[in-house]
Coordinates of C-alpha atoms in Angstrom, one line a residue:
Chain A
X1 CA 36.1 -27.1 -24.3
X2 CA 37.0 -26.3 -20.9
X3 CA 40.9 -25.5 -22.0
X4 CA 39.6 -23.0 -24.3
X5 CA 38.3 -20.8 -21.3
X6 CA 40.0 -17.2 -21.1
X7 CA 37.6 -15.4 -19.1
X8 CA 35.1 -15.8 -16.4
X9 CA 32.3 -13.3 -16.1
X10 CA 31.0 -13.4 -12.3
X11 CA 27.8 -12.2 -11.3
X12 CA 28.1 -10.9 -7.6
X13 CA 24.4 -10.3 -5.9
X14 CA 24.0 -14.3 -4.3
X15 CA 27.0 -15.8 -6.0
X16 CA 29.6 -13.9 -4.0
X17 CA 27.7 -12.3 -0.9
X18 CA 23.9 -12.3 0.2
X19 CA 23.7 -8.3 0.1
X20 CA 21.4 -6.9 3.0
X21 CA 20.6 -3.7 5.6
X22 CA 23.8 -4.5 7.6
X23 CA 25.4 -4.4 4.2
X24 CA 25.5 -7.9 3.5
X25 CA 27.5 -11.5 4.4
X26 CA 30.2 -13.2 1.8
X27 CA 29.0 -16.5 1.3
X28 CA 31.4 -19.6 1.8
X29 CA 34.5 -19.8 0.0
X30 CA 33.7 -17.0 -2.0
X31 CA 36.6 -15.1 -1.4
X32 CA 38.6 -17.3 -2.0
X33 CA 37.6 -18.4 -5.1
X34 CA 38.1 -15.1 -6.2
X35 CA 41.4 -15.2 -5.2
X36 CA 41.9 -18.4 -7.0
X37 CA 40.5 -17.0 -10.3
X38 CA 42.8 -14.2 -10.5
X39 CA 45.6 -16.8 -9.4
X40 CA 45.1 -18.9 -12.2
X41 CA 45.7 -16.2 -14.8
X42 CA 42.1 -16.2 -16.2
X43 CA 40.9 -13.2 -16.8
X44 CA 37.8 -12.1 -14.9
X45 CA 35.1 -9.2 -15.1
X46 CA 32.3 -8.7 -12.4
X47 CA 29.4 -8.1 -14.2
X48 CA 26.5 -6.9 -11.6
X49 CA 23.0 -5.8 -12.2
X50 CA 23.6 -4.0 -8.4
X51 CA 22.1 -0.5 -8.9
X52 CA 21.8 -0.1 -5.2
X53 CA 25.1 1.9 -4.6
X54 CA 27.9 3.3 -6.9
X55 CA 30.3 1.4 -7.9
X56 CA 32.9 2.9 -6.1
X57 CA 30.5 2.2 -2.9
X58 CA 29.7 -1.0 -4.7
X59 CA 33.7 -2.1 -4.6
X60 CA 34.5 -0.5 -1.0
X61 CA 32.1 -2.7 0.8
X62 CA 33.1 -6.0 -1.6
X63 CA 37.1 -5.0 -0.3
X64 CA 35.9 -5.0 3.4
X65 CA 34.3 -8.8 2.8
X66 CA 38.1 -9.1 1.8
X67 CA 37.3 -9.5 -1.9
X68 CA 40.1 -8.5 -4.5
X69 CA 38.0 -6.0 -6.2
X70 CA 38.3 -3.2 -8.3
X71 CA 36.2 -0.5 -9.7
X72 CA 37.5 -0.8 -12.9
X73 CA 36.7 -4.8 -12.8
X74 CA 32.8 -4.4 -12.6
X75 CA 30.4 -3.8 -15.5
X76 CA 27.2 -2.1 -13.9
X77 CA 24.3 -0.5 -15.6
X78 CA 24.0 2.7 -14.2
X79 CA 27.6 4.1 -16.1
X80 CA 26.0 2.1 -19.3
X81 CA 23.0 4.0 -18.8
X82 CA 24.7 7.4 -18.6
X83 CA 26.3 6.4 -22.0
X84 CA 23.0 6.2 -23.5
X85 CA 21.5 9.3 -21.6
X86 CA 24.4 10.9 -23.3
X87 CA 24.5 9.6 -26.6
X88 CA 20.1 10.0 -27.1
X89 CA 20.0 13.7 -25.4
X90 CA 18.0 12.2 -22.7
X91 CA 17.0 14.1 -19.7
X92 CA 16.2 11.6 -17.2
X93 CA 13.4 11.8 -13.9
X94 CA 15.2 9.5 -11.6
X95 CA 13.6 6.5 -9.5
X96 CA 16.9 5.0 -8.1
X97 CA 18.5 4.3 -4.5
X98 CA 19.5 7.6 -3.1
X99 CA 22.9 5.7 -3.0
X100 CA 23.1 5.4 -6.7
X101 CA 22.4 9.3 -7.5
X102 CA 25.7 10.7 -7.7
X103 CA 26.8 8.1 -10.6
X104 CA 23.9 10.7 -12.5
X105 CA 26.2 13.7 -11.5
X106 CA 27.4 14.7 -15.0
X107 CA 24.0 14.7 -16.6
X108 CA 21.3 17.3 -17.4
X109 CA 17.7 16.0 -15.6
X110 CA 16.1 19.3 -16.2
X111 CA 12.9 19.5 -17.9
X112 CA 12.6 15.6 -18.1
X113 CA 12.1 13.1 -21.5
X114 CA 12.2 10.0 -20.0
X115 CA 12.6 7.9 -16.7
X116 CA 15.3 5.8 -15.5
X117 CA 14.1 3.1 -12.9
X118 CA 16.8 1.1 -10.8
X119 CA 16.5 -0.9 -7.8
X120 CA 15.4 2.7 -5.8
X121 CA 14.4 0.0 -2.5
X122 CA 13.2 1.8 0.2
X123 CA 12.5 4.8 -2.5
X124 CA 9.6 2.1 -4.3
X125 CA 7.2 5.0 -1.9
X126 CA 3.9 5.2 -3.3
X127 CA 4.2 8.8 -3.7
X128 CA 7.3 8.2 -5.6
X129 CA 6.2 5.9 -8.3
X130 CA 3.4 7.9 -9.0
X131 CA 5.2 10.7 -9.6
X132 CA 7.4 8.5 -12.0
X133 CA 4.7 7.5 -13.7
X134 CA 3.0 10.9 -13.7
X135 CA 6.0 12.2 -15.4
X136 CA 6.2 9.1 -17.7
X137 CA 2.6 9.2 -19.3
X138 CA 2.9 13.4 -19.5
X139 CA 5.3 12.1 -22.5
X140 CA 4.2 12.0 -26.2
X141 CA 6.1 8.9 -26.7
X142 CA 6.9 7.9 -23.0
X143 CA 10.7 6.3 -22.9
X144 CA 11.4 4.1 -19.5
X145 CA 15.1 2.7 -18.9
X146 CA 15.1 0.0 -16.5
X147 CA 18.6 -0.8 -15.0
X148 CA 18.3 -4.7 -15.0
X149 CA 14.9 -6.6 -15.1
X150 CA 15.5 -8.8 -12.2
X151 CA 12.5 -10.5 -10.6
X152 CA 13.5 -10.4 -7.2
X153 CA 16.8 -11.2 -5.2
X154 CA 17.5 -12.8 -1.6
X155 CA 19.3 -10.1 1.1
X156 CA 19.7 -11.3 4.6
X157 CA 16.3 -10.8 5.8
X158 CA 14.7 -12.7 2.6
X159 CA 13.1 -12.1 -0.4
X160 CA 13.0 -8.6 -2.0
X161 CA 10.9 -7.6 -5.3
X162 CA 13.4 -6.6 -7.8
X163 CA 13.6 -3.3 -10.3
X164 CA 11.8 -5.9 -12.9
X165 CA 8.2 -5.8 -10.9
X166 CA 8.3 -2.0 -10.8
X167 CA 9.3 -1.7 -14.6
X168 CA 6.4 -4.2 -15.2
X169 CA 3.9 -1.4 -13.4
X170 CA 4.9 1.3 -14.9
X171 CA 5.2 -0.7 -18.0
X172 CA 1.5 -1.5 -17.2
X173 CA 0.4 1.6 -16.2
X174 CA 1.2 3.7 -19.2
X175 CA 1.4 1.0 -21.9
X176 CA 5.2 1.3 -23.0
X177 CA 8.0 -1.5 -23.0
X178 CA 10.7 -0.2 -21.1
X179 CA 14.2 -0.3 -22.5
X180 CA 16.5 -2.4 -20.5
X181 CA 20.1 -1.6 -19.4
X182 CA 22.0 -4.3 -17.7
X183 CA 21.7 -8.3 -17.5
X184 CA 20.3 -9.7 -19.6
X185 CA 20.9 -7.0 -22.4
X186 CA 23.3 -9.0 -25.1
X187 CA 24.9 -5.2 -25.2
X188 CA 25.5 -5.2 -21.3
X189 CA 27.3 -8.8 -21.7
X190 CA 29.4 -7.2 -24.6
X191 CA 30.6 -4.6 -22.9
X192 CA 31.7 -6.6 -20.3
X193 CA 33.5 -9.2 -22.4
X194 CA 35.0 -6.2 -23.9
X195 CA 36.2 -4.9 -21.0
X196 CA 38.1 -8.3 -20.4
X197 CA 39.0 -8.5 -24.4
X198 CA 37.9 -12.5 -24.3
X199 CA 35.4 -13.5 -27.1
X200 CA 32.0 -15.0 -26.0
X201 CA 32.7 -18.5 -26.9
X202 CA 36.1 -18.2 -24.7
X203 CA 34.1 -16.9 -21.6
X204 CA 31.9 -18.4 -19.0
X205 CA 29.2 -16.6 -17.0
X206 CA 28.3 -17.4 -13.6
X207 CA 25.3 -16.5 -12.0
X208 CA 22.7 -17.2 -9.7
X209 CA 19.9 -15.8 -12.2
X210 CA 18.4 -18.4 -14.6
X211 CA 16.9 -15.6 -16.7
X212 CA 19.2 -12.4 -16.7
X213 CA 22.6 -14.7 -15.8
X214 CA 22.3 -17.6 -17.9
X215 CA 20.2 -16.9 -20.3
X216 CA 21.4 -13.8 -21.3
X217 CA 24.9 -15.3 -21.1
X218 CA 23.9 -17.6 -23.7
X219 CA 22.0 -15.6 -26.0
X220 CA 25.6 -14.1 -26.2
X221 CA 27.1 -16.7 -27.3
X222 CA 28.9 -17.6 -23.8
X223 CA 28.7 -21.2 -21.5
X224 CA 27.2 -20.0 -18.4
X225 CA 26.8 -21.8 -15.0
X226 CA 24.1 -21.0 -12.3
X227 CA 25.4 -21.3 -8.9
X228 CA 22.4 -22.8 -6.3
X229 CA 23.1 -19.9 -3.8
X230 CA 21.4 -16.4 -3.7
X231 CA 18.0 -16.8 -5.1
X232 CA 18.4 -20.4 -6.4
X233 CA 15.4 -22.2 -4.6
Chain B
X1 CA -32.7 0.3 -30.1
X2 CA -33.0 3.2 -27.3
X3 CA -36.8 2.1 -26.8
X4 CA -35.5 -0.9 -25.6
X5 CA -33.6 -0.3 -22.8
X6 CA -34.4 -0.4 -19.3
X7 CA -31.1 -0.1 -17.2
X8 CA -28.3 1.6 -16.5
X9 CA -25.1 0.4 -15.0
X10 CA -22.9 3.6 -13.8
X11 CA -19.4 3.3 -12.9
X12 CA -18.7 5.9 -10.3
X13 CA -15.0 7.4 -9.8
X14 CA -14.8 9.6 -13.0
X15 CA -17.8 9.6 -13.9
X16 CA -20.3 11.0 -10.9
X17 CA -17.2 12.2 -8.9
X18 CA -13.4 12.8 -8.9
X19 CA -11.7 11.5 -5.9
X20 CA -9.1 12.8 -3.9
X21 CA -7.7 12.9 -0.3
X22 CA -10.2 15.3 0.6
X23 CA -12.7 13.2 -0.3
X24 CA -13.3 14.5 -3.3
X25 CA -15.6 16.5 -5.2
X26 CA -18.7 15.8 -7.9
X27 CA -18.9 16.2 -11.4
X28 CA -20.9 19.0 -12.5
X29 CA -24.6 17.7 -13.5
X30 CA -23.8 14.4 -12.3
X31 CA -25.7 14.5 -9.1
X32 CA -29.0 16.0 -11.2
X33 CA -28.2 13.4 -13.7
X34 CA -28.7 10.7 -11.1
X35 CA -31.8 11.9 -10.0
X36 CA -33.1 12.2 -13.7
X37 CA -32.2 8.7 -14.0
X38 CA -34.2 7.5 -10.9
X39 CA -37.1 9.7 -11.9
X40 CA -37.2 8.0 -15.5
X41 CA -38.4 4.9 -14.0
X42 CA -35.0 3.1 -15.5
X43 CA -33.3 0.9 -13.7
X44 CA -30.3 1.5 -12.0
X45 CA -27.1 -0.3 -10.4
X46 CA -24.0 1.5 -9.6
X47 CA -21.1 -0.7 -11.0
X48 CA -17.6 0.7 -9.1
X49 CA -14.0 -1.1 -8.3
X50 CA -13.6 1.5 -5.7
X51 CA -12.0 -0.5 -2.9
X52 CA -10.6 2.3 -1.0
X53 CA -13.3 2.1 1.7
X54 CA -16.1 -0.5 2.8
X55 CA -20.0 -0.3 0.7
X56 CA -21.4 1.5 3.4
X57 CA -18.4 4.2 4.0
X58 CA -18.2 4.5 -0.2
X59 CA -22.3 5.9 -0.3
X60 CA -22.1 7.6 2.7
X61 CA -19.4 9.9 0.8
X62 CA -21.5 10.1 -2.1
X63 CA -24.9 11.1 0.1
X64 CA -22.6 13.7 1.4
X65 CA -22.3 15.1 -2.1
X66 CA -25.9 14.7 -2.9
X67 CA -26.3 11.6 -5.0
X68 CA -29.4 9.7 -4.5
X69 CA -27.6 6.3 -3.6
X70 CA -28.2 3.3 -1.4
X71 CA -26.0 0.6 -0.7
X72 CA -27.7 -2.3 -2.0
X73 CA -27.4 0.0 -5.7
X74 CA -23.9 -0.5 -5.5
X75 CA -22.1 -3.4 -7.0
X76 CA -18.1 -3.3 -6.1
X77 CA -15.3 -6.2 -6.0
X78 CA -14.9 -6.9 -2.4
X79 CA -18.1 -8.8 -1.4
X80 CA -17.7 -10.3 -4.7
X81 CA -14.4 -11.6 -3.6
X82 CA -15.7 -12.5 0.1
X83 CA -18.1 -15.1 -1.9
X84 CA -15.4 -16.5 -4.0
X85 CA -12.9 -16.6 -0.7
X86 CA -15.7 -18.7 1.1
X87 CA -16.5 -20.8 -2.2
X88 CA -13.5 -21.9 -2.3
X89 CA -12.0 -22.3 1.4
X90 CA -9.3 -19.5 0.6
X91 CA -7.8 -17.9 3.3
X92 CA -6.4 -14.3 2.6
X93 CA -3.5 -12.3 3.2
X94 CA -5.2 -9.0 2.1
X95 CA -2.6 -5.7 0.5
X96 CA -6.1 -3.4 0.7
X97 CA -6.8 0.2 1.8
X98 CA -7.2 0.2 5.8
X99 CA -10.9 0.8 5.2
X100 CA -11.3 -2.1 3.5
X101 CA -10.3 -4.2 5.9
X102 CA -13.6 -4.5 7.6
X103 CA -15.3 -6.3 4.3
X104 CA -13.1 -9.3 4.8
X105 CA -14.1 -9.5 8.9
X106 CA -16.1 -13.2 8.4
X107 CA -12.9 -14.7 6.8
X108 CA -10.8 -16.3 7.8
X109 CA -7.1 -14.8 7.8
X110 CA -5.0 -17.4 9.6
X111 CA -2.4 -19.2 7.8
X112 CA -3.3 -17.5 4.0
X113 CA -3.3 -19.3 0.8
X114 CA -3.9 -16.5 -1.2
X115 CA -3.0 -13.2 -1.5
X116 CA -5.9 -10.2 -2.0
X117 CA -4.9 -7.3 -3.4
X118 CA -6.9 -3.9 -4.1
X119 CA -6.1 -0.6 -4.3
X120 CA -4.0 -0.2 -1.7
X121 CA -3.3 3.6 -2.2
X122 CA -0.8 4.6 1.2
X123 CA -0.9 0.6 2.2
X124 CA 1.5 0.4 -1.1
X125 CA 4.6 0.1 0.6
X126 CA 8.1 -0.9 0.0
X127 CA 7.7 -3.4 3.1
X128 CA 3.9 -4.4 2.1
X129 CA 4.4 -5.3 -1.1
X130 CA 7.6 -7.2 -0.2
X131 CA 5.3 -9.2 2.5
X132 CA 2.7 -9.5 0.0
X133 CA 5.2 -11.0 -2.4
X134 CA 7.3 -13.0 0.6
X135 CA 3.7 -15.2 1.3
X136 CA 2.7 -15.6 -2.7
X137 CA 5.6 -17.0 -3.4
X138 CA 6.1 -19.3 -0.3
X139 CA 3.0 -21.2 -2.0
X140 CA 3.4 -24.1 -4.2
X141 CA 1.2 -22.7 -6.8
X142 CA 0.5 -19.0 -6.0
X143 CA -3.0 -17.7 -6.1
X144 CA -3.4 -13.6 -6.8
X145 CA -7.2 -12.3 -6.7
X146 CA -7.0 -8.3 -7.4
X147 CA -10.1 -6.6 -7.2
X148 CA -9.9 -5.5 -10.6
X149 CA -7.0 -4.0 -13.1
X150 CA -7.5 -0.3 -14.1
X151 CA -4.0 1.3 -14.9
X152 CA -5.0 4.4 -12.9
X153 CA -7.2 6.9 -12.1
X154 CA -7.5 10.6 -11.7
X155 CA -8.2 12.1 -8.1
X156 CA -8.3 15.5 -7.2
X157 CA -4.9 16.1 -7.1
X158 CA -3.5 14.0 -10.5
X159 CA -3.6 11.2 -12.0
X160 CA -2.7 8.0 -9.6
X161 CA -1.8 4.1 -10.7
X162 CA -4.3 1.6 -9.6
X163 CA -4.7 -1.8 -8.6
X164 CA -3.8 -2.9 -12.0
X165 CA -0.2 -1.9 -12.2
X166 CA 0.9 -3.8 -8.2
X167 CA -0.5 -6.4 -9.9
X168 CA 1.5 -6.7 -12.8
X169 CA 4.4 -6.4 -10.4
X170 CA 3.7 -9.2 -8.1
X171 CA 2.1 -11.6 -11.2
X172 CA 5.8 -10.9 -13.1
X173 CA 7.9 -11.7 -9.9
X174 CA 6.0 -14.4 -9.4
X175 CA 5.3 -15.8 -12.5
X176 CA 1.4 -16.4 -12.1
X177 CA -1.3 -14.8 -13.5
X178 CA -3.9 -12.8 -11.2
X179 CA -7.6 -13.6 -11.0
X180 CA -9.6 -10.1 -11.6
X181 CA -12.8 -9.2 -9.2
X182 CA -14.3 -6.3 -10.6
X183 CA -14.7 -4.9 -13.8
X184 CA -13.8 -5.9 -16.3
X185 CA -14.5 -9.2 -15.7
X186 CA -18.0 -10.6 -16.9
X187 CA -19.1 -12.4 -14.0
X188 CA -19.0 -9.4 -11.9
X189 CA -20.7 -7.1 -14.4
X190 CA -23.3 -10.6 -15.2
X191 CA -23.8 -9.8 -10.9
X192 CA -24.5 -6.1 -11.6
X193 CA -27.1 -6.6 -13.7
X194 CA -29.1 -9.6 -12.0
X195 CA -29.1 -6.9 -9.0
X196 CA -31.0 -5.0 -11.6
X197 CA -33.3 -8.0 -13.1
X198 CA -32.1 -6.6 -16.8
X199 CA -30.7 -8.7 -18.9
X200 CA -27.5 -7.2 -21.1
X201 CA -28.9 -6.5 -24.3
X202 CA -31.1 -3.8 -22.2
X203 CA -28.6 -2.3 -20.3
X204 CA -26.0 0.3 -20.9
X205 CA -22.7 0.5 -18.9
X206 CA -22.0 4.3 -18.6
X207 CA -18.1 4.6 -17.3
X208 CA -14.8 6.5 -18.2
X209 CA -12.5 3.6 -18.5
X210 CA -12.5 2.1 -22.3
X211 CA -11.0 -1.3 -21.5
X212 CA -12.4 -1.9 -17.8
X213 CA -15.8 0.0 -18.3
X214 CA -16.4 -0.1 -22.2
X215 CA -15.0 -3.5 -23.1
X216 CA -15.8 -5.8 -20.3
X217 CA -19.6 -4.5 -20.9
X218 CA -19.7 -4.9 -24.5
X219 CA -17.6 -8.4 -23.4
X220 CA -21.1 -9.7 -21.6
X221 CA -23.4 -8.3 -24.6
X222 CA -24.1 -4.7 -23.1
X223 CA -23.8 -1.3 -25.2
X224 CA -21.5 1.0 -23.4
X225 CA -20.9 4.8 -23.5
X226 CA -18.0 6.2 -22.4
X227 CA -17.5 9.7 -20.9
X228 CA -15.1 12.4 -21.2
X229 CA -14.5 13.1 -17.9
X230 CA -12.3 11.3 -15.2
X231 CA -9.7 9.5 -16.8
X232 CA -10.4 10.4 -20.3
X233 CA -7.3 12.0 -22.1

């Protein structure tokens, strides 16, 4: 089956660098497998759960590890997000990374219906997730958009709780089941496949993520591999 | 059936008081109400979860405001979890309020296998809650006791989450499944009454919170009225 591959989908968080304060370290031989990928003429999309930065932030830093990177090569969930902002008339309260903000530029938060949760980091306050979920259970029918459902992920200085155990809280907290955007959404995976134009069954996903890489990889329809860097303990 | 009964279990936060940064402030008729109680020749145990401050600290604040308490009337989670520490030779890495810390002085902290969690209020940091996770899941099977699980509760100033909702974040990242001190688990209300000498079908839990305060009583074979005040929406 192998000669049937076309694409590879590449998860990027603890396949391709340990991300941390100092902005993070490329792990070995990463790079160049990259560079390899693209050599060999398959086609390859970066498909990231990374809500800490915009992509254009996101791709700067990868390009100074000396990855070949390119905004237009990575499928994140805050830009899918915006899509369905747009397309539902949603006004969102935001509990993101100040980082991530700007990718929100274009749309209307007045006068909020609903939060969006990402991987806000240092902006998980205390003050600020009550005000999220002050905001949240003011709602008739409260609507929570998580970007990603990740558990937790490895930077440099260890172990970090993921967007996934504040969606759980607020989850909690004012009885609703958030609506995911991102890994392991099978729409997520689509529209990265689409973005590379390889069907599921002629792609591979790689990932460090048993859950959100290779199991929602799967439930696509797509091989995946999990890599026994990053979070892999 | 009303002939019948002979104690009173009453929760406290939202029910005799509203709490709040400034300390907080009672509920009209609730300090009379108190005194009616005590004058009725019923019996009568205070049942909280508040773990924002030590026993004694907790009924000096509600002196202050005119109730006619005492601290061996009150029944709350930490002591309870001080027995079950000692019990069973767990050492704590306690995520409480600073002053709660003094409840857990006889234990011992060194070296934790087990991670205490209350309500934590300000202590709910970014960087607490990421040690808090770091040490659960550094154990070979993770043990979580929160002193208890409400969703939230009002204080002066809004509505705030509770203990319940860090919870869910830390059992979901780390895949285990708390132990709850406090209401609504029944040993701790089955404690609460044999402080009275009552048995359940004479009692009545009198509390704001349907699933913690309402259920976990009828749960042990108590009636239970709940208020509209507090929490109530």
């Amino acid at each position: 089956w192998a000669r049937t591959v076309r694409g590879l989908l590449l998860d990027v968080s603890g396949v391709l660098y340990d991300s941390g304060g100092d902005g993070g370290v490329p792990i070995a031989g990463s790079v160049e497998a990259v560079r390899r990928i693209k050599a060999s003429g398959l086609k390859l999309q970066f498909c990231t759960n990374e809500t800490q930065a915009t992509r254009e932030k996101f791709v700067k830093k990868l390009q100074g590890m000396g990855f070949d990177i390119s905004v237009a090569e990575v499928t994140a969930p805050a830009p899918a997000a915006c899509r369905i902002l747009k397309e539902r008339g949603l006004r969102p309260h935001l509990l993101v990374h100040d980082d991530l903000i700007s990718e929100f530029a274009e749309i209307d938060k007045a006068n909020p219906n609903c939060v969006v949760i990402g991987d806000a980091a240092e902006n998980f306050t205390y003050a600020n997730l009550n005000e999220a979920f002050r905001v949240l259970i003011g709602m008739e029918k409260p609507v929570l958009l998580s970007l990603g459902r990740g558990r937790y992920y490895k930077e440099t200085d260890g172990l970090k709780l993921d967007v996934g155990a504040y969606m759980k809280a607020l989850e909690y907290a004012c009885d609703v089941q958030a609506e995911v955007v991102g890994k392991p959404s099978k729409k997520f995976f689509e529209s990265a496949l689409a973005e590379m134009g390889v069907p599921p069954q002629q792609a591979i996903m790689i990932g460090d993520d048993v859950v959100n890489d290779v199991g929602g990889a799967q439930r696509c329809g797509m091989r995946a591999l999990q890599v026994r860097t990053g979070k892999y303990r």
